[in-house]
CSV table of C-alpha atoms and ligand atoms in Angstrom, one decimal:
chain,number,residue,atom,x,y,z
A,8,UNK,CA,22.9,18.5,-14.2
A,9,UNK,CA,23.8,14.8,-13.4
A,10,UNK,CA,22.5,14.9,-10.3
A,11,UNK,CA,19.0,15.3,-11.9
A,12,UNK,CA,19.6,12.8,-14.3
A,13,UNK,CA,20.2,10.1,-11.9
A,14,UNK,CA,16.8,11.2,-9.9
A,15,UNK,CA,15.2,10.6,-13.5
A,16,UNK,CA,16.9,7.3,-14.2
A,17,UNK,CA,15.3,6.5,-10.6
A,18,UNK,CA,12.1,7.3,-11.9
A,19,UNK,CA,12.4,5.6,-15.5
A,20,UNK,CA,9.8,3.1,-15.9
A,21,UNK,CA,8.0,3.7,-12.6
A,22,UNK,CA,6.3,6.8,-14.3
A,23,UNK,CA,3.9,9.0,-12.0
A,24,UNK,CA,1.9,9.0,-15.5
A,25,UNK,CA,-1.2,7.9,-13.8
A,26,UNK,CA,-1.1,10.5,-11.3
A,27,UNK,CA,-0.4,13.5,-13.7
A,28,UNK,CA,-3.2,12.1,-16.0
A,29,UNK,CA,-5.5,12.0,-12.9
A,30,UNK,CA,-4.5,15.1,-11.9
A,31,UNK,CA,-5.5,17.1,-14.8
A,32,UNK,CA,-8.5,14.4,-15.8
A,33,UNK,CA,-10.5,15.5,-12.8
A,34,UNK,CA,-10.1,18.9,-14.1
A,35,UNK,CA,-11.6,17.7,-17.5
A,36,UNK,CA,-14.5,16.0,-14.7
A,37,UNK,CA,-13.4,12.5,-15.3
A,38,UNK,CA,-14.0,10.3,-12.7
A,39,UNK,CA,-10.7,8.9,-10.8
A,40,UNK,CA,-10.8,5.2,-9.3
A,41,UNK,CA,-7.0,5.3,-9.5
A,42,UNK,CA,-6.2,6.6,-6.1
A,43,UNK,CA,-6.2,4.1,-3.3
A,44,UNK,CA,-8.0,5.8,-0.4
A,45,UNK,CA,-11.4,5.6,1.0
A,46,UNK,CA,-13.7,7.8,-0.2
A,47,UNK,CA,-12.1,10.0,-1.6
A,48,UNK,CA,-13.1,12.6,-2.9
A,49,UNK,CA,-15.9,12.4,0.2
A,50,UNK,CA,-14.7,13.9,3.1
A,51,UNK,CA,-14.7,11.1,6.2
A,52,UNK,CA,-13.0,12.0,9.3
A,53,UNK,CA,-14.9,10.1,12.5
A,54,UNK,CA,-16.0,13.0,14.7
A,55,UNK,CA,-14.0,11.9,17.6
A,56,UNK,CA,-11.3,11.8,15.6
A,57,UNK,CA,-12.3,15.6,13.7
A,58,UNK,CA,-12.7,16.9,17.8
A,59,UNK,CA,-9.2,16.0,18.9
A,60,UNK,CA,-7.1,17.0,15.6
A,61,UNK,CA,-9.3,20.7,16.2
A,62,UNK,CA,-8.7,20.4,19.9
A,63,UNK,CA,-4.9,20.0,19.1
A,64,UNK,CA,-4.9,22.9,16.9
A,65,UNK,CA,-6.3,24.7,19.6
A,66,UNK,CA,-4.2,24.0,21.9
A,67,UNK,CA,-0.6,22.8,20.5
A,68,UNK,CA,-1.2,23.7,17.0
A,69,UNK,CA,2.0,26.1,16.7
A,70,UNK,CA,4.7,24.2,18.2
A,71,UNK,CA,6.1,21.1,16.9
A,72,UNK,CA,5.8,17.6,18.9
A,73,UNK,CA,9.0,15.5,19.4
A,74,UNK,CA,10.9,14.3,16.4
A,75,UNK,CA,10.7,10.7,16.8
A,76,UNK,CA,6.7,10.9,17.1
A,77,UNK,CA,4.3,12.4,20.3
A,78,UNK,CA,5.4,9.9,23.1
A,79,UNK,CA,1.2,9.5,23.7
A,80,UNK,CA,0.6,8.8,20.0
A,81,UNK,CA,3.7,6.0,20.1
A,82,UNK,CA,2.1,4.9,23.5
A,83,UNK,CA,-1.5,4.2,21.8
A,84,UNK,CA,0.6,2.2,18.7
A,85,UNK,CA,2.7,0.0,20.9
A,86,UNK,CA,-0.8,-0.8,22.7
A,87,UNK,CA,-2.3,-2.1,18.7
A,88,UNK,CA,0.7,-3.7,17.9
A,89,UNK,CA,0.2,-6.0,20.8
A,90,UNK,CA,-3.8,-6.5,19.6
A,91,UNK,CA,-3.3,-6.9,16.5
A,92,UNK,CA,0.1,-7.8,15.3
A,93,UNK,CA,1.4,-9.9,18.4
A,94,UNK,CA,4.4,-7.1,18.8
A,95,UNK,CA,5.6,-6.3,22.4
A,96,UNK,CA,7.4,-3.0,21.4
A,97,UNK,CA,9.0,-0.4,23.6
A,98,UNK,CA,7.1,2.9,22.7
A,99,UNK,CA,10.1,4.8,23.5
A,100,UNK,CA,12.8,3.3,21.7
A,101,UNK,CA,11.3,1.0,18.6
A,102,UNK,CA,8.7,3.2,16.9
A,103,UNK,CA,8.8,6.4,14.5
A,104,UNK,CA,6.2,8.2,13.5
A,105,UNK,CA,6.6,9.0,9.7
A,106,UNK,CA,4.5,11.0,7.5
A,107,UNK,CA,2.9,9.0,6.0
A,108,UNK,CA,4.1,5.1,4.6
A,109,UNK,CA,5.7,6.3,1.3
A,110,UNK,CA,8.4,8.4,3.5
A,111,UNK,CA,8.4,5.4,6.1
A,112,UNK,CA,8.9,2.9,3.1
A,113,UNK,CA,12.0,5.6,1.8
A,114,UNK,CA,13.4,5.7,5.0
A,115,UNK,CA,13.4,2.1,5.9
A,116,UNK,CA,15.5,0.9,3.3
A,117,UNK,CA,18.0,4.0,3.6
A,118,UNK,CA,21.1,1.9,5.8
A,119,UNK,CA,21.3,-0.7,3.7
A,120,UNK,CA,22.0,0.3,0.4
A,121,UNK,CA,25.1,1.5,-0.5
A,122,UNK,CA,24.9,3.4,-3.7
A,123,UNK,CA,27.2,2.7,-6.6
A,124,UNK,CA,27.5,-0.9,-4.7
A,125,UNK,CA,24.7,-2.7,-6.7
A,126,UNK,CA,23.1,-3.5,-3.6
A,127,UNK,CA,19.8,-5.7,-5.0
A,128,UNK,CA,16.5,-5.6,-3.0
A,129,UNK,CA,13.9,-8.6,-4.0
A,130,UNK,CA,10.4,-7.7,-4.5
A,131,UNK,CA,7.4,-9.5,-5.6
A,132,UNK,CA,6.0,-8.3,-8.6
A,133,UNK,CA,3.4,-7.2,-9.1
A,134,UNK,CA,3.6,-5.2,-5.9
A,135,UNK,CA,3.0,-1.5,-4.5
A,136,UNK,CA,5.0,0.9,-6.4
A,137,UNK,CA,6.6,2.5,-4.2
A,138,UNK,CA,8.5,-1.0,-3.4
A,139,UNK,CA,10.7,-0.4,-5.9
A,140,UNK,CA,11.0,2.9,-5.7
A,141,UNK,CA,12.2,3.6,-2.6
A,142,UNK,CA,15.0,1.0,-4.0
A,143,UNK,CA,15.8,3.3,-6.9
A,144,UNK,CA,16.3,6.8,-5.1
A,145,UNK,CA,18.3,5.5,-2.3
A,146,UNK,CA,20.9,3.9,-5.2
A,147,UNK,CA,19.7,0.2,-4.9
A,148,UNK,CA,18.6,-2.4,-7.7
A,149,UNK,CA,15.2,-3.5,-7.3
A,150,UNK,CA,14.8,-7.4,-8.6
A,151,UNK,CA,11.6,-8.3,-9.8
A,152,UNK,CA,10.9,-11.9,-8.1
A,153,UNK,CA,6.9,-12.9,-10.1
A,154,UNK,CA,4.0,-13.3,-8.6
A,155,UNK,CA,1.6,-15.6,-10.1
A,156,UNK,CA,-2.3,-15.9,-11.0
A,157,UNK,CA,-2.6,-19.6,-10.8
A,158,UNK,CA,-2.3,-19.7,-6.8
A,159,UNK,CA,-3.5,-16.2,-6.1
A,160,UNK,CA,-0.2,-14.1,-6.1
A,161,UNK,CA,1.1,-16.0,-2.9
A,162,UNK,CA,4.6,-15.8,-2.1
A,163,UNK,CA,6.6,-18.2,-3.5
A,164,UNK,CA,9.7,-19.2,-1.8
A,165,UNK,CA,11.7,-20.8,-4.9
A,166,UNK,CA,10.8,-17.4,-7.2
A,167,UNK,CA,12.8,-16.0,-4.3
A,168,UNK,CA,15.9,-18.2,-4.4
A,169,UNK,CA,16.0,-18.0,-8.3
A,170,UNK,CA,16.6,-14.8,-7.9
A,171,UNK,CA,19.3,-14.7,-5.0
A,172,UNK,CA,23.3,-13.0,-5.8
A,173,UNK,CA,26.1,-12.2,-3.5
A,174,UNK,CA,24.7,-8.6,-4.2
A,175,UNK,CA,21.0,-9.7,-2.4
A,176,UNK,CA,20.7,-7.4,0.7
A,177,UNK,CA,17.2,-7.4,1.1
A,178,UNK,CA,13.4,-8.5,0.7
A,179,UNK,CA,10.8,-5.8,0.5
A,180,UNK,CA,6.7,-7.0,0.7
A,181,UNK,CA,3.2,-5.8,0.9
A,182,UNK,CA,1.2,-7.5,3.2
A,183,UNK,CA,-1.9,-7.5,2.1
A,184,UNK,CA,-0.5,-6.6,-1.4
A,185,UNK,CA,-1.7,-3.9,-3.3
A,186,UNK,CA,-2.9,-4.4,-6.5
A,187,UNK,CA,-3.8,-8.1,-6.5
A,188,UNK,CA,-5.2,-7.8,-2.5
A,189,UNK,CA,-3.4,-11.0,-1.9
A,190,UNK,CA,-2.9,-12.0,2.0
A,191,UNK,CA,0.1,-14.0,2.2
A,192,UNK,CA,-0.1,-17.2,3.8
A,193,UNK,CA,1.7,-18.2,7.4
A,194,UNK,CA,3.5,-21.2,5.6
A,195,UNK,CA,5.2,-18.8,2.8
A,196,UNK,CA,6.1,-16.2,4.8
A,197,UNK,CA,7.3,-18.7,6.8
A,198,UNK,CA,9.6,-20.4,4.3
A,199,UNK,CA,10.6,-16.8,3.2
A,200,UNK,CA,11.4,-16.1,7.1
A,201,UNK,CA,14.1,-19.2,6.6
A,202,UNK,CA,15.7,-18.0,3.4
A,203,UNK,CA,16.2,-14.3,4.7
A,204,UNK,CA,17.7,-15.8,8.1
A,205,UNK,CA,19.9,-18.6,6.3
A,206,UNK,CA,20.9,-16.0,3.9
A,207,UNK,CA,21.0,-13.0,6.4
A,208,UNK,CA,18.7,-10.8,4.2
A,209,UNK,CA,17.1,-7.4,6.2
A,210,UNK,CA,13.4,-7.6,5.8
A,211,UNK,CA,10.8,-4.8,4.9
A,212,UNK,CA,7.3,-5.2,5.2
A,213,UNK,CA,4.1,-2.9,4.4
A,214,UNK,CA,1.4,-3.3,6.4
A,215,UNK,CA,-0.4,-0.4,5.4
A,216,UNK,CA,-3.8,-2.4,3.9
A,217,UNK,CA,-3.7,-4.4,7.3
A,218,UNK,CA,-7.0,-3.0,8.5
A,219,UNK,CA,-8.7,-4.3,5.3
A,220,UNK,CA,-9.0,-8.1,5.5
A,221,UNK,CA,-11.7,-10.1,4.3
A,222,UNK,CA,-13.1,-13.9,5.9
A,223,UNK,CA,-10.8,-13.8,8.4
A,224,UNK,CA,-7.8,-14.5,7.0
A,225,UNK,CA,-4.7,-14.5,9.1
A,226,UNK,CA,-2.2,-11.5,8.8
A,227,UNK,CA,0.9,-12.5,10.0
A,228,UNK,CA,3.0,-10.3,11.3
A,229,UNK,CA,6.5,-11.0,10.2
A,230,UNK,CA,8.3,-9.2,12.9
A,231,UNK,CA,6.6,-11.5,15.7
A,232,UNK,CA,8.2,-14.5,14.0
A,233,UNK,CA,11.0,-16.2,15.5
A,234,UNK,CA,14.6,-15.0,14.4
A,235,UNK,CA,13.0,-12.1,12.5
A,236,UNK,CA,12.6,-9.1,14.9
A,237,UNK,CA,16.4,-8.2,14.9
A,238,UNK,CA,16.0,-8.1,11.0
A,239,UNK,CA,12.5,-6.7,10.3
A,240,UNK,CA,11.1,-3.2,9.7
A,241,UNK,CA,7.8,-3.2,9.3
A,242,UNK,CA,6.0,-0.1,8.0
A,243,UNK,CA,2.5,1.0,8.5
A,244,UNK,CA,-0.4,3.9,7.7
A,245,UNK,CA,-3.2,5.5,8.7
A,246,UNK,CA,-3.9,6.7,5.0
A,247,UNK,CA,-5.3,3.1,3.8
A,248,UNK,CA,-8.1,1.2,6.5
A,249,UNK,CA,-8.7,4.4,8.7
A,250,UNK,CA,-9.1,6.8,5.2
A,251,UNK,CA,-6.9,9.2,6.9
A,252,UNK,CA,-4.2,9.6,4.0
A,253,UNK,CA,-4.6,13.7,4.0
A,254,UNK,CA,-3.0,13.5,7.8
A,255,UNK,CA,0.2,11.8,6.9
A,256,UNK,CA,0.7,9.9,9.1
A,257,UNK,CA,2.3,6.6,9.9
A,258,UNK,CA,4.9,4.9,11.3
A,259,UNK,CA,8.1,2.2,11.3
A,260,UNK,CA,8.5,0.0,14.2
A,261,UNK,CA,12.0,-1.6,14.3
A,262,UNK,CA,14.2,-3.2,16.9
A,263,UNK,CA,16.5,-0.9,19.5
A,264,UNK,CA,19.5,-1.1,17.5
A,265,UNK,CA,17.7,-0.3,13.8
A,266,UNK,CA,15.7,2.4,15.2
A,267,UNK,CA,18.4,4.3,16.8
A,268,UNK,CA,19.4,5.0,13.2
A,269,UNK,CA,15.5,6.2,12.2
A,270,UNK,CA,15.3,8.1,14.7
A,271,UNK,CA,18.3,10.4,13.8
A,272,UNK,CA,17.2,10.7,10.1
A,273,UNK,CA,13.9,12.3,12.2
A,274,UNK,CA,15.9,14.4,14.4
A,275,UNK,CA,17.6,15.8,11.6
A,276,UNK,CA,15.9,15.2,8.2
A,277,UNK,CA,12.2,14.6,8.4
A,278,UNK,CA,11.2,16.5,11.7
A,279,UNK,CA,7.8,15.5,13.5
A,280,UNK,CA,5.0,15.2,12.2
A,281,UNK,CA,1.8,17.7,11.8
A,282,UNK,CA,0.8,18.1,15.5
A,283,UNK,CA,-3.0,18.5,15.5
A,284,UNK,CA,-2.8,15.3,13.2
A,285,UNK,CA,-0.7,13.6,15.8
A,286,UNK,CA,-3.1,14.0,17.6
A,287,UNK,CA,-6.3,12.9,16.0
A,288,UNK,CA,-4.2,9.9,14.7
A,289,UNK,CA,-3.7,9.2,18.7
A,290,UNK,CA,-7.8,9.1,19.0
A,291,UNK,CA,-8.1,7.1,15.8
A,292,UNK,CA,-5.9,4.3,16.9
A,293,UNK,CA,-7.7,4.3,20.6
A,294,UNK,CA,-11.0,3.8,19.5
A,295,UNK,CA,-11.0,2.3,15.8
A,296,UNK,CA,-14.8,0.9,15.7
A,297,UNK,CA,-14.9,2.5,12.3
A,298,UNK,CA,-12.6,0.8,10.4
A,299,UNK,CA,-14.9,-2.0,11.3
A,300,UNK,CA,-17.7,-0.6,10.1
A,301,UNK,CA,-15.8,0.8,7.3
A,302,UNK,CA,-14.8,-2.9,6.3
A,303,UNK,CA,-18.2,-3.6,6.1
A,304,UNK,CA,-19.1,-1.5,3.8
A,305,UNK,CA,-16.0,-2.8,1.6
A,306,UNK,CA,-17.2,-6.1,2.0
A,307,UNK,CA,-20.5,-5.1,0.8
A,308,UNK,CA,-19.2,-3.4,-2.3
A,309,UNK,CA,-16.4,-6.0,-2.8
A,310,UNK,CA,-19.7,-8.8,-3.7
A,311,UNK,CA,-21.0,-6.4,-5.5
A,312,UNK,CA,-18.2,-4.8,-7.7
A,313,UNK,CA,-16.8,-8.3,-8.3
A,314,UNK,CA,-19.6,-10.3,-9.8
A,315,UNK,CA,-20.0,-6.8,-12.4
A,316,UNK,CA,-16.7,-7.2,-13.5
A,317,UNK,CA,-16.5,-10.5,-14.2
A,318,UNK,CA,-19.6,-10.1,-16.2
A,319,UNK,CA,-17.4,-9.0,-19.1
A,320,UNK,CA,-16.3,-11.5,-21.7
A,321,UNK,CA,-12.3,-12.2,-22.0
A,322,UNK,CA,-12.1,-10.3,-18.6
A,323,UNK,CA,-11.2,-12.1,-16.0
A,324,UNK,CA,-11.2,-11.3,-11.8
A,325,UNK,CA,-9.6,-11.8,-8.5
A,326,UNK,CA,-11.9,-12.0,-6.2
A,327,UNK,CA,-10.7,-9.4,-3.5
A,328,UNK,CA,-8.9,-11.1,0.0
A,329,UNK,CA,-8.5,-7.2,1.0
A,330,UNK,CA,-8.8,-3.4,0.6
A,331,UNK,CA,-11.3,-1.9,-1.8
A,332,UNK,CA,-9.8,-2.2,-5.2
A,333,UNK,CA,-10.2,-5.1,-8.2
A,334,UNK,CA,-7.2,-6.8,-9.8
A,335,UNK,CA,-8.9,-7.2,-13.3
A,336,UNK,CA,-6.9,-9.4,-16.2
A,337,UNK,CA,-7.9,-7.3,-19.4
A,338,UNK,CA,-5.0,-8.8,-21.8
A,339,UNK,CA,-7.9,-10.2,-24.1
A,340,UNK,CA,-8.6,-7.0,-24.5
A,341,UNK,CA,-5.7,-4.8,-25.0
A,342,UNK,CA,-2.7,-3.8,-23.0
A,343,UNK,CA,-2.4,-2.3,-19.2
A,344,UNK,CA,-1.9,1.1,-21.6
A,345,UNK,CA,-4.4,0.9,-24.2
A,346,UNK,CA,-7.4,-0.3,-21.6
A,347,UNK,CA,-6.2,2.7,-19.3
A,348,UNK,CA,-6.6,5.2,-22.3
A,349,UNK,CA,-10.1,3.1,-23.4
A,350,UNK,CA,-11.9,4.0,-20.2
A,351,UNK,CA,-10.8,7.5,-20.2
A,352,UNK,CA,-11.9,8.0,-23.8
A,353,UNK,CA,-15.0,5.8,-23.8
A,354,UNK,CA,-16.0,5.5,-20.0
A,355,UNK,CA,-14.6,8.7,-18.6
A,356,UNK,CA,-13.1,6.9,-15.8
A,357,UNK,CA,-9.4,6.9,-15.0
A,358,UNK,CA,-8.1,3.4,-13.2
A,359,UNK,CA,-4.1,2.5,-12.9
A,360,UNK,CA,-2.7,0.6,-15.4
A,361,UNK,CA,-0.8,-2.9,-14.0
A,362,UNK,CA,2.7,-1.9,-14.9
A,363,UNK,CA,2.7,0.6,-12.1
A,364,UNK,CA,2.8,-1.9,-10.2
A,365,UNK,CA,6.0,-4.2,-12.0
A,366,UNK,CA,6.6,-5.6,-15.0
A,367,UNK,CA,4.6,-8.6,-14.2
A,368,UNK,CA,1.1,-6.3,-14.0
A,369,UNK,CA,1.3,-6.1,-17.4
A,370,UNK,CA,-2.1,-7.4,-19.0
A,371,UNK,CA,-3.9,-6.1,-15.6
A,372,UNK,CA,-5.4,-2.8,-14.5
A,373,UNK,CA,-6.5,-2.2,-11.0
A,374,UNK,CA,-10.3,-0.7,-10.3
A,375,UNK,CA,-10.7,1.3,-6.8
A,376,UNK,CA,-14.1,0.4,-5.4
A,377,UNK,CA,-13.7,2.4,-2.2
A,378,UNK,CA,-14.3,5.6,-3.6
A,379,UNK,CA,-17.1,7.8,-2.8
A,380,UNK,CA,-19.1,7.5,-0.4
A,381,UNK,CA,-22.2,6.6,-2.1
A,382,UNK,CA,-22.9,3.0,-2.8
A,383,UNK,CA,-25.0,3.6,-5.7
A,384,UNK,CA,-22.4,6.6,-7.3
A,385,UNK,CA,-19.9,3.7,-7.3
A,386,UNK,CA,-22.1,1.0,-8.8
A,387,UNK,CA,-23.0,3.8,-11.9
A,388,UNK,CA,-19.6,4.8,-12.4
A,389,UNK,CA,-18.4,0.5,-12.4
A,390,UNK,CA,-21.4,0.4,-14.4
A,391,UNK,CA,-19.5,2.9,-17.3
A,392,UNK,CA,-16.9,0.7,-17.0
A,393,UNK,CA,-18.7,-2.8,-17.6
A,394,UNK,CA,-20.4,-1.2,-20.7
A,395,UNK,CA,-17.4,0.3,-22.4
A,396,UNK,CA,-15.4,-2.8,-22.2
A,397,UNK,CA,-18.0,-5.2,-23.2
A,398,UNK,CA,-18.7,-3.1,-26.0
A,399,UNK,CA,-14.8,-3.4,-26.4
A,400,UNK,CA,-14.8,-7.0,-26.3
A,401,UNK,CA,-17.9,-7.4,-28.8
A,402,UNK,CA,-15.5,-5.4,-31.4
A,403,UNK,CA,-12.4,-8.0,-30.6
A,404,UNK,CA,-14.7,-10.6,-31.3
A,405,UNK,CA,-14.8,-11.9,-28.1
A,406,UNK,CA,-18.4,-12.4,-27.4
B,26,LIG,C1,0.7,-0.6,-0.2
B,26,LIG,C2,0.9,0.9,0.0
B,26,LIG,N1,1.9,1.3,0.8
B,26,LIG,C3,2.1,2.6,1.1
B,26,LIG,C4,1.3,3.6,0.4
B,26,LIG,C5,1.6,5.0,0.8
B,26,LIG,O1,0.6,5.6,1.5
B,26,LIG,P1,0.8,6.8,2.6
B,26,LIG,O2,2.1,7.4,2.3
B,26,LIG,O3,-0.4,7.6,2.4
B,26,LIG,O4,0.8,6.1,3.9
B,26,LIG,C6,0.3,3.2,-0.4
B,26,LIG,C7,-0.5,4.2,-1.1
B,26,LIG,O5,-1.2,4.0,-2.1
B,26,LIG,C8,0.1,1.8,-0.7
B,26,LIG,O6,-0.9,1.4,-1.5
């Protein structure tokens, strides 16, 4: 069936190998740091947040919630986008709820690829996965545009003009950026904010690691910068900071005339969201002290995890700007693949292997440190890992 085919083409190098081995792995009772959400598999729903997703079972459970998102859920958004991400939004008319950020992230880049038109979307490599996927399935070209070790995976604006064609429509970014936890500076996205203006490029931005930064570093919100609302959609979670990812839920926040178009893929594709977890996300996003005290405990394990790590010989370490996961350089050892298949063999630990993450990831695998919610579990099972790779490195000759 060709229609298949071209679903698989989509797929082609952007395997969901790490998945499927995680998935059957645990079976086998391997440990999995490969899956980017806190805890897991500890359950940690905040109790306020638990009482009003049972309390909206209770009471609305059965019926479904307004298409474009609960207008009180969109209310408490629009109120953090003006804390946190200097956004004055109209509830009503320039937010969706989405379930989740992979659907947001699908959805966002829908109108402006034209498929069969070789419509080319630049993204910084290495970046989040689904990036480039969501490029793929709606009939677009993702274009690779590197990221690079020697100033911390910052944007680069002159990567970005290398890779411009009259076939550019678009920039898609993480911000943080998952794997290599990189917060991109004010005067790159800046200079990126020029090019996509000069060049009239749409912009799409993830913000799903925003509630995970470290020292203070400034997140700038690219939608708040001049020239760049009309042209920005900006996609967020609660799945990533808040550890809610088994309520699916987030949500797009575009301008009037963009969002008039989201809103009618959720009127008649996506429906609304699950309505008791509409309505514990509402509680989470009006009282959020946890994600505070979740960042500390991140922060905490970050020291920690890092200085282990980079104990190894030939193994080199990014020391974490966000989230809870390590961006570690193994190609001294072996390739993305072969350390992947190492640890699973030799440590019993599954990680993700860089390529998931572009071309550019290759040499790299990516450690989740936020798992579990046991300090001490974590260290051990980072502990497995130190061990089998040193004793890796000591066969390479490397000690
Ligand atoms: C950067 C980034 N964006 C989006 C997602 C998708 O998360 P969700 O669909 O749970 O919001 C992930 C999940 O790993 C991610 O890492």
């Amino acid at each position: 069936m060709n229609n298949s085919n071209n679903i698989n083409d989509a797929f082609k190098g952007w395997s969901d190998k790490s998945y499927n081995r995680g998935r059957h792995l645990v079976e086998r009772d391997i440990t999995t740091l490969g899956w980017a959400t806190p805890f897991y598999p500890d359950n940690s729903i905040p109790e306020h947040v638990l009482n009003a997703t049972v309390s909206g079972l209770k009471n609305h459970g059965s019926s479904y919630l307004l298409p474009e998102g609960d207008l009180r859920l969109r209310e408490a958004i629009a109120s953090r986008l003006k804390k946190f991400n200097n956004l004055d939004v109209n509830s009503h008319k320039e937010i969706l709820v989405t379930p989740g950020s992979n659907a947001g992230l699908y959805y966002a880049v829908k109108p402006f690829i034209k498929p069969g038109a070789n419509d080319e979307v630049l993204i910084p490599d290495p970046s989040y996965t689904g990036n480039f996927l969501s490029v793929r399935l709606n009939g677009g070209i993702p274009v690779s545009v590197p990221l690079h070790a020697s100033d911390g995976f910052q944007l680069d604006v002159g990567e970005f003009e290398k890779k411009l064609t009259p076939n550019t429509k678009m920039i898609i970014l993480s911000n943080p950026n998952n794997p290599t936890t990189t917060v991109h500076k004010r005067e790159n996205i800046l200079s990126l904010c020029r090019l996509c203006v000069e060049k009239d490029l749409i912009m799409v931005v993830d913000h799903s690691f925003e509630d995970i930064i470290f020292d203070s570093r400034e997140l700038l919100t690219i939608a708040s910068v001049e020239e760049m609302w009309e042209r920005t959609i900006t996609v967020f979670s609660l799945s990533k900071g808040m550890g809610l990812s088994g309520y699916r839920i987030g949500y797009l926040v575009a301008c009037e005339e963009l969002m008039s178009i989201y809103h009618r893929f959720a009127v008649n594709i996506l429906g609304p969201v699950n309505t008791a977890a509409s309505y514990g996300a509402k509680a989470a996003l009006e009282d959020y002290a946890f994600v505070d005290f979740y960042r500390k405990i991140f922060e905490r394990r970050r020291e920690v995890a890092f200085k282990m790590i980079s104990q190894i010989p030939g193994v080199d370490c990014l020391f974490p700007e966000s989230g809870y996961m390590l961006w570690v350089n193994i190609s001294k050892l072996g390739t993305s693949d072969e350390i992947v298949k190492y640890l699973i063999d030799d440590a019993r630990v599954i990680v993700n292997p860089g390529t998931e993450y572009g071309a550019c990831g290759e040499g790299y695998i990516r450690i989740i440190y936020g798992a579990f919610k046991d300090d001490e579990k974590i260290y051990s099972i980072l502990e497995r890992i130190k061990e089998s790779l040193k004793k890796l490195a000591f066969k390479k000759g490397i000690i």
